[in-house]
Tab-separated table of C-alpha atoms in Angstrom:
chain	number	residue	atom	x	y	z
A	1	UNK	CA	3.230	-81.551	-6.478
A	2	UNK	CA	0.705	-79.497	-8.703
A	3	UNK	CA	-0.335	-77.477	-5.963
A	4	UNK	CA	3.267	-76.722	-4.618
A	5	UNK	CA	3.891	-75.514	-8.076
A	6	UNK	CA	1.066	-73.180	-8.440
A	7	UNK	CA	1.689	-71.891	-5.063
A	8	UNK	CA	5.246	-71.196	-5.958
A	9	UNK	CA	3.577	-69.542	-9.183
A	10	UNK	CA	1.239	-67.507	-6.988
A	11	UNK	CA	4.258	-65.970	-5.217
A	12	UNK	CA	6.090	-65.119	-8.096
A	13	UNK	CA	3.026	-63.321	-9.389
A	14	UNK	CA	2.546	-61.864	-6.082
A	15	UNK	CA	6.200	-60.469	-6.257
A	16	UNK	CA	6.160	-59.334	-9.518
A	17	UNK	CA	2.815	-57.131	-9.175
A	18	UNK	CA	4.333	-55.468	-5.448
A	19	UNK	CA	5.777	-52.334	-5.453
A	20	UNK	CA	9.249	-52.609	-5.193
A	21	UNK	CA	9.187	-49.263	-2.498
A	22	UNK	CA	7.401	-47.300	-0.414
A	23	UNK	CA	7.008	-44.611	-2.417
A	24	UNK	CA	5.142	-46.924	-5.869
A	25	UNK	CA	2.634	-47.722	-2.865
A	26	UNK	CA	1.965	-44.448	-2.434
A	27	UNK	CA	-1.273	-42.433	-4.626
A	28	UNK	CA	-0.568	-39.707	-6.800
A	29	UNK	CA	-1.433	-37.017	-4.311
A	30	UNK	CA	0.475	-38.877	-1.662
A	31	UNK	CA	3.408	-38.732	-3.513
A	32	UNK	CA	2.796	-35.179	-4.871
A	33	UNK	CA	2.806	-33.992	-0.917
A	34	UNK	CA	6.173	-35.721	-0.667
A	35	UNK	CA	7.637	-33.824	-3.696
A	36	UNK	CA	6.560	-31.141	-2.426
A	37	UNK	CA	8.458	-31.603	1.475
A	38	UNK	CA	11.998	-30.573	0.466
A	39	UNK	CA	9.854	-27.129	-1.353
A	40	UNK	CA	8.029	-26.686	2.146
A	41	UNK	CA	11.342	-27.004	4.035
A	42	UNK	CA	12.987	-24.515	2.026
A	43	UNK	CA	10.118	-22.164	2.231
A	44	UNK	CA	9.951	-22.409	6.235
A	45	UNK	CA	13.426	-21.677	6.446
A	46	UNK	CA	14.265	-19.073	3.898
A	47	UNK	CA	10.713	-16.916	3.904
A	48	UNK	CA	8.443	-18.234	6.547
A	49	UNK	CA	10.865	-17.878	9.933
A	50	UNK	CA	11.856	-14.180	8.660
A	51	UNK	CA	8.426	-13.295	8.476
A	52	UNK	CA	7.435	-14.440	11.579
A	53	UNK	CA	10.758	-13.091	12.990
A	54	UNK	CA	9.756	-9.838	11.261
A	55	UNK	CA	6.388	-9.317	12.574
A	56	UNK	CA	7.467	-10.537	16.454
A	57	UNK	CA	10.070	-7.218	15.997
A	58	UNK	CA	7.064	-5.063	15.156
A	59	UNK	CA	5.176	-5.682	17.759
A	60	UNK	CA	7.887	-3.925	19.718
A	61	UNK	CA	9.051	-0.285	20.509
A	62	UNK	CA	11.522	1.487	18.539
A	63	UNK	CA	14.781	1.783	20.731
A	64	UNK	CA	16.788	4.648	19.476
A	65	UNK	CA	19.003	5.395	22.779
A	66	UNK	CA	19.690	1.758	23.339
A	67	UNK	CA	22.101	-0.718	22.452
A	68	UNK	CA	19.018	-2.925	21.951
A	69	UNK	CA	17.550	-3.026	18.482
A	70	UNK	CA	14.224	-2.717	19.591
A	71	UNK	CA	12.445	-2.135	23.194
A	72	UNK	CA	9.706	-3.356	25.324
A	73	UNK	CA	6.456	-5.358	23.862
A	74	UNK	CA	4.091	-2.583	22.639
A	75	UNK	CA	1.514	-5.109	21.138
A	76	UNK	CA	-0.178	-3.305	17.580
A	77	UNK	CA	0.407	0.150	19.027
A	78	UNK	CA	2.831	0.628	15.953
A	79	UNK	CA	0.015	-0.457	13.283
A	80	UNK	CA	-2.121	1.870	14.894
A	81	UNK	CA	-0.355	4.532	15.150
A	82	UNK	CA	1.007	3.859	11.204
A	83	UNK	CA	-2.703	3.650	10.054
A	84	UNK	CA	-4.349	6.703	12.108
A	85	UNK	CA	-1.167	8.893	11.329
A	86	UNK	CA	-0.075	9.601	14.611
A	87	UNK	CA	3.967	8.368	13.252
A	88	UNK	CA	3.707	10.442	10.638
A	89	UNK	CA	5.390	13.304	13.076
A	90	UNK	CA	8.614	10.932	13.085
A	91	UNK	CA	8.599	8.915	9.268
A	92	UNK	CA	10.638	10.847	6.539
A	93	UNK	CA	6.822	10.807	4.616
A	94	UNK	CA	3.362	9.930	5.862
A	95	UNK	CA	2.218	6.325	6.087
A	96	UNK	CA	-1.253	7.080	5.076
A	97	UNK	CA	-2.970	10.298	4.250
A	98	UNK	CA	-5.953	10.459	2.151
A	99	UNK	CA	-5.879	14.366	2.270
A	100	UNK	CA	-2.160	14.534	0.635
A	101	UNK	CA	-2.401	11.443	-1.712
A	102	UNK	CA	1.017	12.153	-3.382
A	103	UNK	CA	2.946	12.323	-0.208
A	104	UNK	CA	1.382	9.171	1.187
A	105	UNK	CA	3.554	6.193	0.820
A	106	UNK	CA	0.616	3.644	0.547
A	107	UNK	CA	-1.319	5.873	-1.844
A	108	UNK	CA	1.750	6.518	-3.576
A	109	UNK	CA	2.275	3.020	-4.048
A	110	UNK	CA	-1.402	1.760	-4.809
A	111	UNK	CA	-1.878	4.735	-7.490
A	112	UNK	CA	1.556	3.501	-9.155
A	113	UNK	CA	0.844	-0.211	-9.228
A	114	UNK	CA	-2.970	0.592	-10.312
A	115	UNK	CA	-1.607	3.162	-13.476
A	116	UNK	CA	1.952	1.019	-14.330
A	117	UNK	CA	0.142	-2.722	-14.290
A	118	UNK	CA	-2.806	-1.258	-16.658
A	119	UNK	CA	-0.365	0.146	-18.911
A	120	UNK	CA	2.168	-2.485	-19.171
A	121	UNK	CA	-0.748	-5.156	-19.867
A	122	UNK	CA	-2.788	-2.713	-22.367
A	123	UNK	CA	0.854	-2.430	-24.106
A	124	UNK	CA	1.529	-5.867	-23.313
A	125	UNK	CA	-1.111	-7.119	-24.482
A	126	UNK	CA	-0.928	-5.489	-28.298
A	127	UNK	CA	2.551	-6.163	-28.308
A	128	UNK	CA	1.956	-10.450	-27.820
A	129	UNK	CA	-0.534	-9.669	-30.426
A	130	UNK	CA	1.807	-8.314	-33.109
A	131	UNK	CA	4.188	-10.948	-32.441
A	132	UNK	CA	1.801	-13.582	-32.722
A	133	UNK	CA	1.325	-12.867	-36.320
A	134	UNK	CA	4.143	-14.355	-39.239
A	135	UNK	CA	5.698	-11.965	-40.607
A	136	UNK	CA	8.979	-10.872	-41.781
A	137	UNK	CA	11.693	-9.666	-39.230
A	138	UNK	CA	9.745	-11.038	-36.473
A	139	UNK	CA	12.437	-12.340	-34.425
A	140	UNK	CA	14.530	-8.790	-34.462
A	141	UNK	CA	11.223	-6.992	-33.930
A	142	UNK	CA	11.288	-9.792	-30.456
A	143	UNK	CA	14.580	-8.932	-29.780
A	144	UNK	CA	14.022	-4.713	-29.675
A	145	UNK	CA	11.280	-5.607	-27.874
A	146	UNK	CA	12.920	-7.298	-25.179
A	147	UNK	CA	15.854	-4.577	-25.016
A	148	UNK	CA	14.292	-2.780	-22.453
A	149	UNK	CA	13.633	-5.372	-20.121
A	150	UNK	CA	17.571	-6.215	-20.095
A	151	UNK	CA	18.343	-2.828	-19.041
A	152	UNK	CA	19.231	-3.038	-14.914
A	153	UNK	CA	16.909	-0.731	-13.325
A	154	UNK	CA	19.967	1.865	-12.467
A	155	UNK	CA	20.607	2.323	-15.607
A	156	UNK	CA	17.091	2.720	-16.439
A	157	UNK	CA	16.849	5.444	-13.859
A	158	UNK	CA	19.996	7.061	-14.664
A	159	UNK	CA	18.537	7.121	-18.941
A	160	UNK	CA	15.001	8.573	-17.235
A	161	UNK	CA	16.723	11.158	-14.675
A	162	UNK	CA	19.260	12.206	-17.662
A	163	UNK	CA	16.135	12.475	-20.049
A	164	UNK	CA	14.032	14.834	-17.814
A	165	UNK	CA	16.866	16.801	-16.083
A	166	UNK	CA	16.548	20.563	-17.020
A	167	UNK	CA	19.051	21.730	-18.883
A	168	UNK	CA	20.213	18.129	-20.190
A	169	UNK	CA	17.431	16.279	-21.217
A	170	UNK	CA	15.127	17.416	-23.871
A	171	UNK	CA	11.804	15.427	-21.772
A	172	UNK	CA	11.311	18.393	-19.284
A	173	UNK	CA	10.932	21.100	-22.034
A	174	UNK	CA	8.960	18.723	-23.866
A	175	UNK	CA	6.641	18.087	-21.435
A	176	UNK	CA	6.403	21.587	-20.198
A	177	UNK	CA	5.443	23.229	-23.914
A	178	UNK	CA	2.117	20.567	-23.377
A	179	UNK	CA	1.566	22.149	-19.543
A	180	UNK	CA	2.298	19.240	-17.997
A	181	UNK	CA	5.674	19.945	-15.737
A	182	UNK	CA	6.769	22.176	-13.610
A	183	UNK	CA	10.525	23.622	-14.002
A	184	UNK	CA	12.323	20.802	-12.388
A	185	UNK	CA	10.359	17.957	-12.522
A	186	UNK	CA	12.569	15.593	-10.483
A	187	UNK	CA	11.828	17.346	-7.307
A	188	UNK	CA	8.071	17.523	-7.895
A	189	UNK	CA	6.146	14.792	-6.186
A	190	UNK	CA	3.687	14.735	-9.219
A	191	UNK	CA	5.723	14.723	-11.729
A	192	UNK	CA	7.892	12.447	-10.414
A	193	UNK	CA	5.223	10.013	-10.159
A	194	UNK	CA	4.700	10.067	-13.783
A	195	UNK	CA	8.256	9.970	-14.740
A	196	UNK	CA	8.558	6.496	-12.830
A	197	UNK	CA	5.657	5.265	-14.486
A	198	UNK	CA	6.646	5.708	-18.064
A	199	UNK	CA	10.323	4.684	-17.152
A	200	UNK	CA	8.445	1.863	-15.457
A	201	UNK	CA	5.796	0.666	-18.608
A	202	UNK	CA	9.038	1.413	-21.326
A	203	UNK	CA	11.024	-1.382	-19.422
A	204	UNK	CA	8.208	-4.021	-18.144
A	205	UNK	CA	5.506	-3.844	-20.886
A	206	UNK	CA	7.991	-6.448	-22.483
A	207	UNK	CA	7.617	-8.936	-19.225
A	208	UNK	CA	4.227	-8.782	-19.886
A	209	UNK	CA	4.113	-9.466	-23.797
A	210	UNK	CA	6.479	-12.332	-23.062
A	211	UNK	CA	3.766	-14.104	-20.503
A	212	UNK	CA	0.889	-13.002	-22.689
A	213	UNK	CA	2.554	-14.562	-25.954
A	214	UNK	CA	3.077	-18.286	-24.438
A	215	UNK	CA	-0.832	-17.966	-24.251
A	216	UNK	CA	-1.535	-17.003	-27.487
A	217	UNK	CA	0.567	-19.551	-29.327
A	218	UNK	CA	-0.902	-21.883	-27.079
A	219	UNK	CA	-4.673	-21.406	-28.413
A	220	UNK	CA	-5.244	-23.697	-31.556
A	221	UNK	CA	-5.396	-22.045	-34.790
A	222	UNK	CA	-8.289	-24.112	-36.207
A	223	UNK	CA	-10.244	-22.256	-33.806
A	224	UNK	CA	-10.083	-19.430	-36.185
A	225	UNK	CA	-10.793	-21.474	-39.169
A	226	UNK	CA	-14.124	-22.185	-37.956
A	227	UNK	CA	-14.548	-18.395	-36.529
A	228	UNK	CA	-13.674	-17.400	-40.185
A	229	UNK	CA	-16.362	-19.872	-41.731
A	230	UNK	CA	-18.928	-18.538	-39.381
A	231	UNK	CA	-18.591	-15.083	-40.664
A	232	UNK	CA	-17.108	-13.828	-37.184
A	233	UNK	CA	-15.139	-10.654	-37.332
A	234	UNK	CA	-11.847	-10.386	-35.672
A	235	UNK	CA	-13.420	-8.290	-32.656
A	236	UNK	CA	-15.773	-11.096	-32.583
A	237	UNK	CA	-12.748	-13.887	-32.690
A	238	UNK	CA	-10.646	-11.491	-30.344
A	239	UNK	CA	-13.319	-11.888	-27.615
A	240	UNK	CA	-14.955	-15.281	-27.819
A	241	UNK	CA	-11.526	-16.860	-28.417
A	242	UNK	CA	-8.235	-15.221	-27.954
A	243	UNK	CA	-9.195	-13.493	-24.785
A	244	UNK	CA	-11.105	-16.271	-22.665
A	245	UNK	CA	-8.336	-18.903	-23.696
A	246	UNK	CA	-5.603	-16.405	-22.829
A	247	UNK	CA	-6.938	-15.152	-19.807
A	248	UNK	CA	-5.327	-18.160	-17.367
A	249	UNK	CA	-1.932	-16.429	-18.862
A	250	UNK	CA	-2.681	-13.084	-18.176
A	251	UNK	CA	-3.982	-13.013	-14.874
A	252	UNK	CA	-0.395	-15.233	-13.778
A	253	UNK	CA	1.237	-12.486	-15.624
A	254	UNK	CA	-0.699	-9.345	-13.711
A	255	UNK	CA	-0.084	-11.683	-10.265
A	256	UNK	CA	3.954	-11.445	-10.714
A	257	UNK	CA	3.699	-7.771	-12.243
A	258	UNK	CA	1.084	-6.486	-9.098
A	259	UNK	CA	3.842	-8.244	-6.646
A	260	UNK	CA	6.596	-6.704	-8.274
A	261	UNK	CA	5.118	-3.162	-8.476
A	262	UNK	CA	4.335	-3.288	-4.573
A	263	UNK	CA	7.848	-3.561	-3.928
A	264	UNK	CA	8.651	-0.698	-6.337
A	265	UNK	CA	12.370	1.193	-5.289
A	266	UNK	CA	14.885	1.200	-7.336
A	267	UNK	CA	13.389	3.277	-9.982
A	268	UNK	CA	12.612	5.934	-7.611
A	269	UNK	CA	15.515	6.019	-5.961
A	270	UNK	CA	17.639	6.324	-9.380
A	271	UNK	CA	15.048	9.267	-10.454
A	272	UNK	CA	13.394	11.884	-8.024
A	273	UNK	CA	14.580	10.090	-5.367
A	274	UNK	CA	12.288	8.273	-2.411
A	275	UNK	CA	12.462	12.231	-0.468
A	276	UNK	CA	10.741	13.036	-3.272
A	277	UNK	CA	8.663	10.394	-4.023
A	278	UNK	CA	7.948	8.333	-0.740
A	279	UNK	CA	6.616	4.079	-1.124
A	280	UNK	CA	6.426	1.460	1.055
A	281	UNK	CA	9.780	0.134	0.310
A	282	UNK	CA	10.934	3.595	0.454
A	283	UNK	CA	9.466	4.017	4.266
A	284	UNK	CA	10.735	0.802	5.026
A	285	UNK	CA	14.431	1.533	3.992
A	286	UNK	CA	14.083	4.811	5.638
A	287	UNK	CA	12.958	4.000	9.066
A	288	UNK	CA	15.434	1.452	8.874
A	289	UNK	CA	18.356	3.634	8.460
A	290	UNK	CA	17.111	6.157	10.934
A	291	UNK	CA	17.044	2.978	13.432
A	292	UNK	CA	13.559	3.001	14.026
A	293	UNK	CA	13.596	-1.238	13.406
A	294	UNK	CA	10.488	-1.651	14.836
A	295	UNK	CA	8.501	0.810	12.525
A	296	UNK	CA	10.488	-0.370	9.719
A	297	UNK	CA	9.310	-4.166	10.289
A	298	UNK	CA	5.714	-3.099	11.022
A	299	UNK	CA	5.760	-1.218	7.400
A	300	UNK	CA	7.329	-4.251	5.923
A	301	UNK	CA	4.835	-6.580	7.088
A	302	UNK	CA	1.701	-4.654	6.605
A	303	UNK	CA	3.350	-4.540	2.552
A	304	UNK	CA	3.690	-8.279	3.007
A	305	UNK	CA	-0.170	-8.618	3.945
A	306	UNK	CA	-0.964	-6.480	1.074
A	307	UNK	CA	0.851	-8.533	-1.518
A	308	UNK	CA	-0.406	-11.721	-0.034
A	309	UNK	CA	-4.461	-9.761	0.051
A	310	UNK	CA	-3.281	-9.265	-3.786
A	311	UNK	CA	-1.815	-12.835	-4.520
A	312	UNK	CA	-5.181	-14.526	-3.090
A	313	UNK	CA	-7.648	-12.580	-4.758
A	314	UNK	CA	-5.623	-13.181	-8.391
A	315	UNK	CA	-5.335	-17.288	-7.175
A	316	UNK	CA	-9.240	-17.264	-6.346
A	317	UNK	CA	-9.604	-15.256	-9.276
A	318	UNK	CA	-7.634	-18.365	-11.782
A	319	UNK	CA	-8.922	-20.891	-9.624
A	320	UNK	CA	-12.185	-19.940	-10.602
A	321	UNK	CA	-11.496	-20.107	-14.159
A	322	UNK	CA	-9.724	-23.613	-14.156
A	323	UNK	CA	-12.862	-24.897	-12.519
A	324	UNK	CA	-14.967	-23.238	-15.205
A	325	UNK	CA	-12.604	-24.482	-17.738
């Protein structure tokens, strides 16, 4: 009878200590993969099948006199011919050309995101640093700072091409008393370029001191007790602590600021215009509307490699430093 009863108390045990589903049986990566299925789905069907679907169309002719969107299988000849400059004849601006930097729309692009993202995370950066000190009026000084970013980017352009439009705007004659412009500045490749990149920091540096902030009041302040006691100065507290523990932050904020700058359009198109001042996105809405589908999708996707070439190196990069960390 003893026996009977402490097998009947083995079972209970037994059932108490099982998982009651599939899932509790699972380990914690196990179950992280399966959190992460519906995420995967979603992915495949909203990003990955357009990218393969875009890529399959540029490895095919354009087909201008057909009712076809694009012709027969070329294989890379439109990479090729996009990279040695041999479509430059038929694109609204060159693809590539080394010897006319400011009329290339991959130099174009690469010189903007290289000059805006440096900016915006210098500014950024001082701007997280001034708001991570108490003082009083620090949560209007937040809110002017953040103004900028609400503005929609055709209204930005609109307030930039008002600003610097001879004869309206008091930027031009500014600018051209310091020998910087020309007359009409808007229709100036150069110039153009420079007007999108201020227009560009004034609205984004505020993205970036937002992302750069959570870091900051995320390092503990006793840190800087001890700093203090040690005699360091605030250089020396400004590099051996607030920089190394912000960095994680700031490299996820130059990842989504790099991405967003490659795609760059709006702001040129509200300003000089992409005739005037030619990107990727610019060439790729071109050669769209000029029915060329097949150049158009073999721009697109050789942006898309770029920002994923870009998007690795920065994860390496913060891999890196959560392994050191």
């Amino acid at each position: 009878m003893a026996t009977s009863d402490e097998h009947g108390r083995g079972r209970l045990r037994s059932a108490a200590v099982a998982p009651a589903n599939w899932t509790e049986r699972l380990s914690e990566q196990g179950f992280a993969y399966v959190l992460l299925v519906p995420t995967l789905l979603l992915v495949s069907t909203m990003a990955l099948w357009p990218l393969v679907s875009t890529f399959e169309m540029s490895l095919r002719a354009d087909a201008l006199f057909s009712a076809e969107y694009v012709g027969e299988f070329v294989g890379f000849e439109n990479y090729v011919e996009l990279l040695t400059g041999e479509r430059n004849a038929v694109l609204g601006s060159p693809f590539l050309d080394f010897g006319q930097p400011f009329q290339s729309a991959l130099t174009v692009t690469l010189i903007y995101v290289a000059i805006a993202v440096t900016l915006e995370t210098v500014i950024g950066f001082g701007q997280a640093l001034v708001l991570d000190q108490s003082f009083r009026g620090r949560r209007w000084v937040r809110v002017a700072i953040l103004i900028p970013w609400a503005v929609p980017i055709a209204i930005q352009g609109l307030i930039f091409w008002l600003f610097f439009q001879p004869g309206i705007g008091v930027g031009t004659d500014v600018m051209q008393s310091l020998g910087v412009f020309s007359a009409n500045p808007l229709i100036n490749t150069t110039d153009t370029l420079i007007i999108v990149i201020v227009a560009d920091v004034w609205k984004t540096s505020a993205f970036m001191a937002l992302l750069i902030l959570a870091g900051l009041q995320s390092v503990d302040r006793s840190l800087y007790d001890v700093a203090k006691v040690a005699g360091a100065s605030r250089v020396q507290q400004f590099r051996y602590i607030t920089f190394p523990l912000v960095l994680p932050a700031l490299l996820v904020a130059l990842l989504f600021r790099t991405i967003q700058s490659m795609r760059v359009y709006g702001i040129i198109e509200t300003t000089g215009g992409c005739s005037t001042l030619p990107s990727l996105t610019c060439l790729v809405v071109s050669t769209f509307r000029s029915g060329r589908y097949a150049t158009s999708a073999a721009v697109a996707f050789i942006t898309a490699g770029i920002v994923a070439l870009v998007a690795l190196v920065y994860i390496v990069k913060f891999a890196d430093l959560e392994v050191g960390a």
